[in-house]
PDB file of N, CA and C in Angstrom:
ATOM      1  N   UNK A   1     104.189  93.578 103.420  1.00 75.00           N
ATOM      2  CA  UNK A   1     104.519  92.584 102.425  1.00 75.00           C
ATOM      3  C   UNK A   1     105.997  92.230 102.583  1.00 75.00           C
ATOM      4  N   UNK A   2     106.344  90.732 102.562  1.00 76.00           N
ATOM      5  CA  UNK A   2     107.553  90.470 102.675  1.00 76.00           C
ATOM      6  C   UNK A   2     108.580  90.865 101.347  1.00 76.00           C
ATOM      7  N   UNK A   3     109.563  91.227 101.251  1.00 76.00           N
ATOM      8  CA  UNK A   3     110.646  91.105 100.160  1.00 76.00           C
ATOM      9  C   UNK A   3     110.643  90.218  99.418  1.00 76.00           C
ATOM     10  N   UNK A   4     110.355  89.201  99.923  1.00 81.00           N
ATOM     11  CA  UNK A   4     110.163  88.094  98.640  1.00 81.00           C
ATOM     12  C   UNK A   4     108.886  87.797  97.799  1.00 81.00           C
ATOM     13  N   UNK A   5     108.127  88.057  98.759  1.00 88.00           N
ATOM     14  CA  UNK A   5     106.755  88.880  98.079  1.00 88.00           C
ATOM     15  C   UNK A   5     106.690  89.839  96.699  1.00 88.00           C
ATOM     16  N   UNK A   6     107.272  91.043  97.413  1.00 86.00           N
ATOM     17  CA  UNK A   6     107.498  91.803  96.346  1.00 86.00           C
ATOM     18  C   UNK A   6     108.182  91.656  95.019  1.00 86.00           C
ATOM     19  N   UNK A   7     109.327  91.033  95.135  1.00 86.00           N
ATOM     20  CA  UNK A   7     110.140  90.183  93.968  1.00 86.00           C
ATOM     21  C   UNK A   7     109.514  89.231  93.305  1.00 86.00           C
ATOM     22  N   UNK A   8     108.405  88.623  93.450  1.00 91.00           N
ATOM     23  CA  UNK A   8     107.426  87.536  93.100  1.00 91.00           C
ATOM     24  C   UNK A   8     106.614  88.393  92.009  1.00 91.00           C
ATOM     25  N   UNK A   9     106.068  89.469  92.739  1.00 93.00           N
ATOM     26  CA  UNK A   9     104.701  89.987  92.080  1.00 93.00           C
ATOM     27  C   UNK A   9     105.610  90.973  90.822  1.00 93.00           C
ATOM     28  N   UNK A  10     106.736  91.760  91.824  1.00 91.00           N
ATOM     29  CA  UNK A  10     107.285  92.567  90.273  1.00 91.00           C
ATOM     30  C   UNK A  10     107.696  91.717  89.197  1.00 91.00           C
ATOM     31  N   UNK A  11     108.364  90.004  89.435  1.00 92.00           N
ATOM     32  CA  UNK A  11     108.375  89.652  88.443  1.00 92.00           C
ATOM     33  C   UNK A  11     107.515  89.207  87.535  1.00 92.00           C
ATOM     34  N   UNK A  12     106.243  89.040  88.497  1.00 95.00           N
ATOM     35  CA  UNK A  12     104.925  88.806  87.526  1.00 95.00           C
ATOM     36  C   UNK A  12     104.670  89.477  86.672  1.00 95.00           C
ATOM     37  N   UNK A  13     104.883  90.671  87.251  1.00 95.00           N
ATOM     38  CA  UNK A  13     104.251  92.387  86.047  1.00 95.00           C
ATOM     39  C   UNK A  13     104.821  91.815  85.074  1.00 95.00           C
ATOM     40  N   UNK A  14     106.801  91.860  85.096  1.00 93.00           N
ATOM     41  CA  UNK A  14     107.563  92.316  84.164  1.00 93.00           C
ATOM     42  C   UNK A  14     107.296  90.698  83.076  1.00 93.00           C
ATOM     43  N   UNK A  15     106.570  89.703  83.501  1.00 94.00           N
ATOM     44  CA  UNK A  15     106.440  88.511  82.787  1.00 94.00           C
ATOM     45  C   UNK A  15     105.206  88.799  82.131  1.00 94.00           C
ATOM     46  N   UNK A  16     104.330  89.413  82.259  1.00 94.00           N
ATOM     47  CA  UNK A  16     102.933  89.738  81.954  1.00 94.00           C
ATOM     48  C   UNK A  16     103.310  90.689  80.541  1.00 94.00           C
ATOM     49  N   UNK A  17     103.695  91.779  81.033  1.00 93.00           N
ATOM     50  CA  UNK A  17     103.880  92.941  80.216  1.00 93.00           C
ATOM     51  C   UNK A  17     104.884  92.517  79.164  1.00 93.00           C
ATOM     52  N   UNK A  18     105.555  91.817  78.898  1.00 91.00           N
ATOM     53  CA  UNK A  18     106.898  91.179  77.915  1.00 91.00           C
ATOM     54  C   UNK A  18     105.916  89.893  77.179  1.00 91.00           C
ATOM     55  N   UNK A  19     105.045  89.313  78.054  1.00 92.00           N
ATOM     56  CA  UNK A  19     104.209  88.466  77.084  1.00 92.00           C
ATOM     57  C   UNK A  19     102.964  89.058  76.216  1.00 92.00           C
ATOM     58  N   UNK A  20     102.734  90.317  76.181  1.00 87.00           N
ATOM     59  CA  UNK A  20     102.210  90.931  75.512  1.00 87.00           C
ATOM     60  C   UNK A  20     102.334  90.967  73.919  1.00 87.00           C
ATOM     61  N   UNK A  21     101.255  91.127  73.057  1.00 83.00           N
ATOM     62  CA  UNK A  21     101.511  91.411  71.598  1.00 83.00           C
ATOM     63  C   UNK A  21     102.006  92.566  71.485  1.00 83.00           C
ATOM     64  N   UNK A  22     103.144  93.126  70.232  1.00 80.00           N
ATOM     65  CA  UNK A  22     103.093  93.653  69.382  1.00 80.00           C
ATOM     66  C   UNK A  22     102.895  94.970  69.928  1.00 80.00           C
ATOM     67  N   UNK A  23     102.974  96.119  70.008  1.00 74.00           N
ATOM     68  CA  UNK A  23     102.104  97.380  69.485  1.00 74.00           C
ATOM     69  C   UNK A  23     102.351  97.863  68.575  1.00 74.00           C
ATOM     70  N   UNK A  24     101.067  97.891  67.977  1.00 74.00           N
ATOM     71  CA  UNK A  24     101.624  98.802  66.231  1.00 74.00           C
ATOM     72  C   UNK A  24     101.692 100.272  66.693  1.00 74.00           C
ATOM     73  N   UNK A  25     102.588 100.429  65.797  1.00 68.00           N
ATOM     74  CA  UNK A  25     103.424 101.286  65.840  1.00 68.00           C
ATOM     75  C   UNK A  25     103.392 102.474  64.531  1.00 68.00           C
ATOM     76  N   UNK A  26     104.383 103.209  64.273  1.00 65.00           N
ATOM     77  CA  UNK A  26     104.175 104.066  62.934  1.00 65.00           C
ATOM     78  C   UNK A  26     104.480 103.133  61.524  1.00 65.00           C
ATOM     79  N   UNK A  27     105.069 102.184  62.006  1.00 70.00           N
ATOM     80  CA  UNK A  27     106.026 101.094  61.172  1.00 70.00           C
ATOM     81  C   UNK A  27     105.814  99.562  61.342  1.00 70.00           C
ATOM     82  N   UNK A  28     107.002  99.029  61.683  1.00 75.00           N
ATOM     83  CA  UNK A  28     106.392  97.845  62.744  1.00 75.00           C
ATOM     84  C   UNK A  28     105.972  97.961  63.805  1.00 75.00           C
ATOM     85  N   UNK A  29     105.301  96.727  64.681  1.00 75.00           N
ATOM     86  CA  UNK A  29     105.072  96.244  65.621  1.00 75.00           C
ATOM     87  C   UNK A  29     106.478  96.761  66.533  1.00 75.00           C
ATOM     88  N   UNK A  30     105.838  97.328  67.754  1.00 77.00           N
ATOM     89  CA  UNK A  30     107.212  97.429  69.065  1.00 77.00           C
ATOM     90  C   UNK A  30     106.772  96.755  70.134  1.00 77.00           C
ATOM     91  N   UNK A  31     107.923  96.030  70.387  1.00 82.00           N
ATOM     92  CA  UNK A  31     107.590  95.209  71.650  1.00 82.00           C
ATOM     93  C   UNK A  31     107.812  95.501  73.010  1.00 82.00           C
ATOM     94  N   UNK A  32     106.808  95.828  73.380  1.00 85.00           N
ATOM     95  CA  UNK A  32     106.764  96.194  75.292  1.00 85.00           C
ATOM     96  C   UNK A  32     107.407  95.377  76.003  1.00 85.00           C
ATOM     97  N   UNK A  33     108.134  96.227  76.945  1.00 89.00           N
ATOM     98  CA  UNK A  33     109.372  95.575  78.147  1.00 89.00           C
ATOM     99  C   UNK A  33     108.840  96.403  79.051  1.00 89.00           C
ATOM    100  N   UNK A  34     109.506  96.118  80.501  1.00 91.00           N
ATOM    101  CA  UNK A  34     109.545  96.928  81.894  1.00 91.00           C
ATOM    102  C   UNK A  34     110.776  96.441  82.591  1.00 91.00           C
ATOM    103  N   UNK A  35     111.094  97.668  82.876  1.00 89.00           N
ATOM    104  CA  UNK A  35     112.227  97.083  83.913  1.00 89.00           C
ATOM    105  C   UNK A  35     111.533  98.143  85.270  1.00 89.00           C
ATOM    106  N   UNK A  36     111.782  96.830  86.653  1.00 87.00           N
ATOM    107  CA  UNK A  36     111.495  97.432  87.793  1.00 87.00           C
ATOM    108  C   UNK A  36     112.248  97.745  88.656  1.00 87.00           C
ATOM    109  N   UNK A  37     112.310  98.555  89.336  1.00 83.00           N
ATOM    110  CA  UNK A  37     113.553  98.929  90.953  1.00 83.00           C
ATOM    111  C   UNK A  37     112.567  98.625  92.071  1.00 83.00           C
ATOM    112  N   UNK A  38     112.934  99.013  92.676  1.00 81.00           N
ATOM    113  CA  UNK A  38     112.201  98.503  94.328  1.00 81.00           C
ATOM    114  C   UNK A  38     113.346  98.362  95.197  1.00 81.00           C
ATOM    115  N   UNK A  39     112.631  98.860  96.841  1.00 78.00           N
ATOM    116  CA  UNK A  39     113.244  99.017  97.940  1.00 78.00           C
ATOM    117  C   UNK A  39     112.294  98.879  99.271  1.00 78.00           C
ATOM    118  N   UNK A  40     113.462  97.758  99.953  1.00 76.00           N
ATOM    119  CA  UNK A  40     112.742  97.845 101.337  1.00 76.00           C
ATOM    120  C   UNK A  40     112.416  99.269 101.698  1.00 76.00           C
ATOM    121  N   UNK A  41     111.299  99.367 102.594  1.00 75.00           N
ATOM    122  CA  UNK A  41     111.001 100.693 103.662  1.00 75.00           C
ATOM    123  C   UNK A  41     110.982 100.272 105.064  1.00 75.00           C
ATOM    124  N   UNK A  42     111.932 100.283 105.385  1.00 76.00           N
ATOM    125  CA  UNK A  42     111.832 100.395 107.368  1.00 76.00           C
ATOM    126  C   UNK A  42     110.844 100.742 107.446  1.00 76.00           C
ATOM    127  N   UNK A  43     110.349 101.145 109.220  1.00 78.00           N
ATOM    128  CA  UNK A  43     109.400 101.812 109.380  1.00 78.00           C
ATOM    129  C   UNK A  43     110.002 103.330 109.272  1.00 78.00           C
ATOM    130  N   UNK A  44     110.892 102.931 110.058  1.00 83.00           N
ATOM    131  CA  UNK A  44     111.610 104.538 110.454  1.00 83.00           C
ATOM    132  C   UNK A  44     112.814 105.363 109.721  1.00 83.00           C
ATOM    133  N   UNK A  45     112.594 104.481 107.934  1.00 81.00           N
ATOM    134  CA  UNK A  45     113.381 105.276 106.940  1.00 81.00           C
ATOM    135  C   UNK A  45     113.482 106.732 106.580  1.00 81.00           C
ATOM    136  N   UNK A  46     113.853 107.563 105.787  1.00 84.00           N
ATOM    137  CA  UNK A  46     113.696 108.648 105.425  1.00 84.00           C
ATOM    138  C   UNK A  46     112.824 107.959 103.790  1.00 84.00           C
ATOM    139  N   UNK A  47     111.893 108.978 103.484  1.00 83.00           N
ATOM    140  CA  UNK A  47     111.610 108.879 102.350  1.00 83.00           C
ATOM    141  C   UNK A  47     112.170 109.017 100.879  1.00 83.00           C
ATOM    142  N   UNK A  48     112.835 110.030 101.338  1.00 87.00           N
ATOM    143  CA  UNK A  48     113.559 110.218  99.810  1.00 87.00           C
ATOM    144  C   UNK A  48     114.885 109.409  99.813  1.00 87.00           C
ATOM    145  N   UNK A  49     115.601 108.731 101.085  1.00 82.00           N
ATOM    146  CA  UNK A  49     116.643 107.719 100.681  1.00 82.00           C
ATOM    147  C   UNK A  49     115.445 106.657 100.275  1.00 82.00           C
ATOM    148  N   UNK A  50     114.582 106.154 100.707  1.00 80.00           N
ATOM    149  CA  UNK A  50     113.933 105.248 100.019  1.00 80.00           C
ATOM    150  C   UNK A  50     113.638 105.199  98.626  1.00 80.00           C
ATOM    151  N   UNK A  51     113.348 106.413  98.090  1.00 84.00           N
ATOM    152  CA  UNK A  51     112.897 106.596  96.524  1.00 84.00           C
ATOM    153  C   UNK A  51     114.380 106.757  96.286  1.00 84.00           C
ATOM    154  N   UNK A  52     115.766 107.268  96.907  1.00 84.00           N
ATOM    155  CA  UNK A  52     116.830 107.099  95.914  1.00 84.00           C
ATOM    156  C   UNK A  52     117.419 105.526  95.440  1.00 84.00           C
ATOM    157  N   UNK A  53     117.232 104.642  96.761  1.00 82.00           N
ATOM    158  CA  UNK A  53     117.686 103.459  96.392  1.00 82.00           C
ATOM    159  C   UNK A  53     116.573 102.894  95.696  1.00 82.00           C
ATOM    160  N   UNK A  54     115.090 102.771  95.513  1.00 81.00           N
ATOM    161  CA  UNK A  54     114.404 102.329  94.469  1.00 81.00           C
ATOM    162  C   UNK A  54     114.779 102.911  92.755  1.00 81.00           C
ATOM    163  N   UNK A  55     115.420 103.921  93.027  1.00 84.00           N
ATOM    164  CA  UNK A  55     115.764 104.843  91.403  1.00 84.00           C
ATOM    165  C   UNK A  55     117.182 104.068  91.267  1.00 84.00           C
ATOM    166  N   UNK A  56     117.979 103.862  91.909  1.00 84.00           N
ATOM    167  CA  UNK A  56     119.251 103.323  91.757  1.00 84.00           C
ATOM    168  C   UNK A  56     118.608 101.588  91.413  1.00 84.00           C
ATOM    169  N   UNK A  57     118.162 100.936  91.429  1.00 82.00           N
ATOM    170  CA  UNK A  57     117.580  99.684  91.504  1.00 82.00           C
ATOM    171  C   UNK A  57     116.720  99.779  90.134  1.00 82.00           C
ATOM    172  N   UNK A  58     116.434 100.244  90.131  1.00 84.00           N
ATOM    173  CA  UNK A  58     115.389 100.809  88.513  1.00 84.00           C
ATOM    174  C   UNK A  58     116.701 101.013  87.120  1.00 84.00           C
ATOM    175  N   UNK A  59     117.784 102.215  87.701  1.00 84.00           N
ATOM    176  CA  UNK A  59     118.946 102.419  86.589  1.00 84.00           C
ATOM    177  C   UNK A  59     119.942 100.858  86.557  1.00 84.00           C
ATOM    178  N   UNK A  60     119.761 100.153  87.659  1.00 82.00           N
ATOM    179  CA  UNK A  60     120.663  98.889  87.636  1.00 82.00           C
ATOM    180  C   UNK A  60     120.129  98.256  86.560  1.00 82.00           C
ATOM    181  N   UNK A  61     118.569  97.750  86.891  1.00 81.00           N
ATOM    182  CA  UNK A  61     118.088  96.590  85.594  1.00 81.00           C
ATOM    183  C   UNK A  61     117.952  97.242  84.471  1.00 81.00           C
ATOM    184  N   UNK A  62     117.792  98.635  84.287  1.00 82.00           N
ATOM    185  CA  UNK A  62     117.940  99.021  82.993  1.00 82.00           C
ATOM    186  C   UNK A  62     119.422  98.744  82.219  1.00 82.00           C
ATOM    187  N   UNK A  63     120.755  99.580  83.019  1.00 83.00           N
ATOM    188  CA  UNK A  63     121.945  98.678  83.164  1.00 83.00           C
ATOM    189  C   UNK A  63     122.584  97.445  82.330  1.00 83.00           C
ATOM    190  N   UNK A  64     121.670  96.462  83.360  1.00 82.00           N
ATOM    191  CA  UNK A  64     121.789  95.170  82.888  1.00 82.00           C
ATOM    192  C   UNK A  64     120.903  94.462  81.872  1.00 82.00           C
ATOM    193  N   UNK A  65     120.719  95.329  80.828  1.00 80.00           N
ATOM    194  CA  UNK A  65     120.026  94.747  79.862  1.00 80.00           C
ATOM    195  C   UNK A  65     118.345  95.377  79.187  1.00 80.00           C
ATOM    196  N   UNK A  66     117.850  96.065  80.341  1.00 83.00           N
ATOM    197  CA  UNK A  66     116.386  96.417  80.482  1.00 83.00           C
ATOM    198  C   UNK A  66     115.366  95.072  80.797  1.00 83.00           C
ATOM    199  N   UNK A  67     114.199  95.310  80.768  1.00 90.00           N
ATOM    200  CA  UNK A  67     113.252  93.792  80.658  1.00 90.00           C
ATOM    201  C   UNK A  67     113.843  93.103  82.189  1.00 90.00           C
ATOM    202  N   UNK A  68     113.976  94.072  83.538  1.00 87.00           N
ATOM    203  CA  UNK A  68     114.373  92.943  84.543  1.00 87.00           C
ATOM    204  C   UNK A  68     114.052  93.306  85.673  1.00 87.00           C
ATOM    205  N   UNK A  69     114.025  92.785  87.020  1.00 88.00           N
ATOM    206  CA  UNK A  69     113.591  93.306  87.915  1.00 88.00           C
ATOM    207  C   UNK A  69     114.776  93.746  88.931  1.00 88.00           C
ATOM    208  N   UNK A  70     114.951  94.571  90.044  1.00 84.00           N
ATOM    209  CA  UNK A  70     116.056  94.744  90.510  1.00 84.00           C
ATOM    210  C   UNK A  70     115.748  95.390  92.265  1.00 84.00           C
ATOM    211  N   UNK A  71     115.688  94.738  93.297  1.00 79.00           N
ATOM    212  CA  UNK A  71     115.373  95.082  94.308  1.00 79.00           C
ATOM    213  C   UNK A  71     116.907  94.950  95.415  1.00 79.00           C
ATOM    214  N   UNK A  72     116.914  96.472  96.033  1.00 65.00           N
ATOM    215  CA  UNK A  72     117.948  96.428  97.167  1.00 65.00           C
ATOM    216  C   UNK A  72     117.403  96.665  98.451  1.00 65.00           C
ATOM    217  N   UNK A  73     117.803  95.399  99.271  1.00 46.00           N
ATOM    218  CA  UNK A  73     117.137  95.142 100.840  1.00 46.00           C
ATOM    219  C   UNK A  73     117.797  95.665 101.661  1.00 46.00           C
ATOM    220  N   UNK A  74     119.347  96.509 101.290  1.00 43.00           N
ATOM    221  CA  UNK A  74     119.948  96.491 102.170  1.00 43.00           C
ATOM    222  C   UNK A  74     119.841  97.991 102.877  1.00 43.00           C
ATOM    223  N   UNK A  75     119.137  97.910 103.885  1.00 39.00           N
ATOM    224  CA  UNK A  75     118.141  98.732 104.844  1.00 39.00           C
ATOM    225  C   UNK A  75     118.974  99.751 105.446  1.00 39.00           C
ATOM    226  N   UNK A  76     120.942  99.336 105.710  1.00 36.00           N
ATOM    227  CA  UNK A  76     121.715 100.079 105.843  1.00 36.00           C
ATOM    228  C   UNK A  76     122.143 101.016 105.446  1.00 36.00           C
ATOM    229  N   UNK A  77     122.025 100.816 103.908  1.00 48.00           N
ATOM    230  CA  UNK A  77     122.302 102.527 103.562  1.00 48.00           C
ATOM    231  C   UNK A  77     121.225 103.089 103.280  1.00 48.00           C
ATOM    232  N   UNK A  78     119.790 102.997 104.043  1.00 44.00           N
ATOM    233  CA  UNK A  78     118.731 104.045 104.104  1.00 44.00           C
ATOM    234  C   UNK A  78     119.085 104.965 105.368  1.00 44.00           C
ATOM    235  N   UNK A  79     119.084 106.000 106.011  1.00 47.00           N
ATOM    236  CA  UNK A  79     118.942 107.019 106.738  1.00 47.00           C
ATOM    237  C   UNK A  79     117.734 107.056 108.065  1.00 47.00           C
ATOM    238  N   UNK A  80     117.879 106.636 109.186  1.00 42.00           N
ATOM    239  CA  UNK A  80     117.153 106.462 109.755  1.00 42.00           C
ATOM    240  C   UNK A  80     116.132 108.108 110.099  1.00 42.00           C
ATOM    241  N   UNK A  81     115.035 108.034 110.552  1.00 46.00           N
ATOM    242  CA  UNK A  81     114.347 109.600 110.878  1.00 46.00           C
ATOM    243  C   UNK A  81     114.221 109.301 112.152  1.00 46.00           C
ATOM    244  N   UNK A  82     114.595 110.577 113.356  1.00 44.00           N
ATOM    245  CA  UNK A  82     114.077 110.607 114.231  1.00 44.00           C
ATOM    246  C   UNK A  82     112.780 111.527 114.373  1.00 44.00           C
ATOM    247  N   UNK A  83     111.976 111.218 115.621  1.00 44.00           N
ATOM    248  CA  UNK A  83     111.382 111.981 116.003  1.00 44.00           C
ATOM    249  C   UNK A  83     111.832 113.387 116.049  1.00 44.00           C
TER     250      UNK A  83
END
């Protein structure tokens, strides 16, 4: 899936899930948000730099407000694996 792909569909979720009703609650109604992270995967990334820059991308849009999406492409500071 291309990157821009992915930025398409996470913003779909996070438009889906924010147009949602209400959940009652103990009190009022609370209103459901998502904020998303996301990260390119090389082929030949390390995994857990991949899940750190998707977690860093996740604490950004929370960050900036919550309710947002937040993807880093930049493939350079992932860790390559060798054989």
């Amino acid at each position: 899936m291309r990157k821009e792909q992915a930025g398409t569909i996470a913003e779909n979720i996070r438009r889906l899930i924010e147009g949602l009703p209400r959940v009652k609650g103990q009190q009022d109604g609370v209103k459901v948000t998502v904020s998303i992270g996301g990260a390119e995967i090389p082929r030949d990334a390390d995994t857990q730099d991949v899940l750190r820059t998707a977690g860093r991308c996740l604490f950004e849009a929370k960050q900036r407000g919550r309710n947002r999406v937040s993807f880093d492409y930049e493939a350079a500071k992932l860790r390559i694996v060798t054989p």
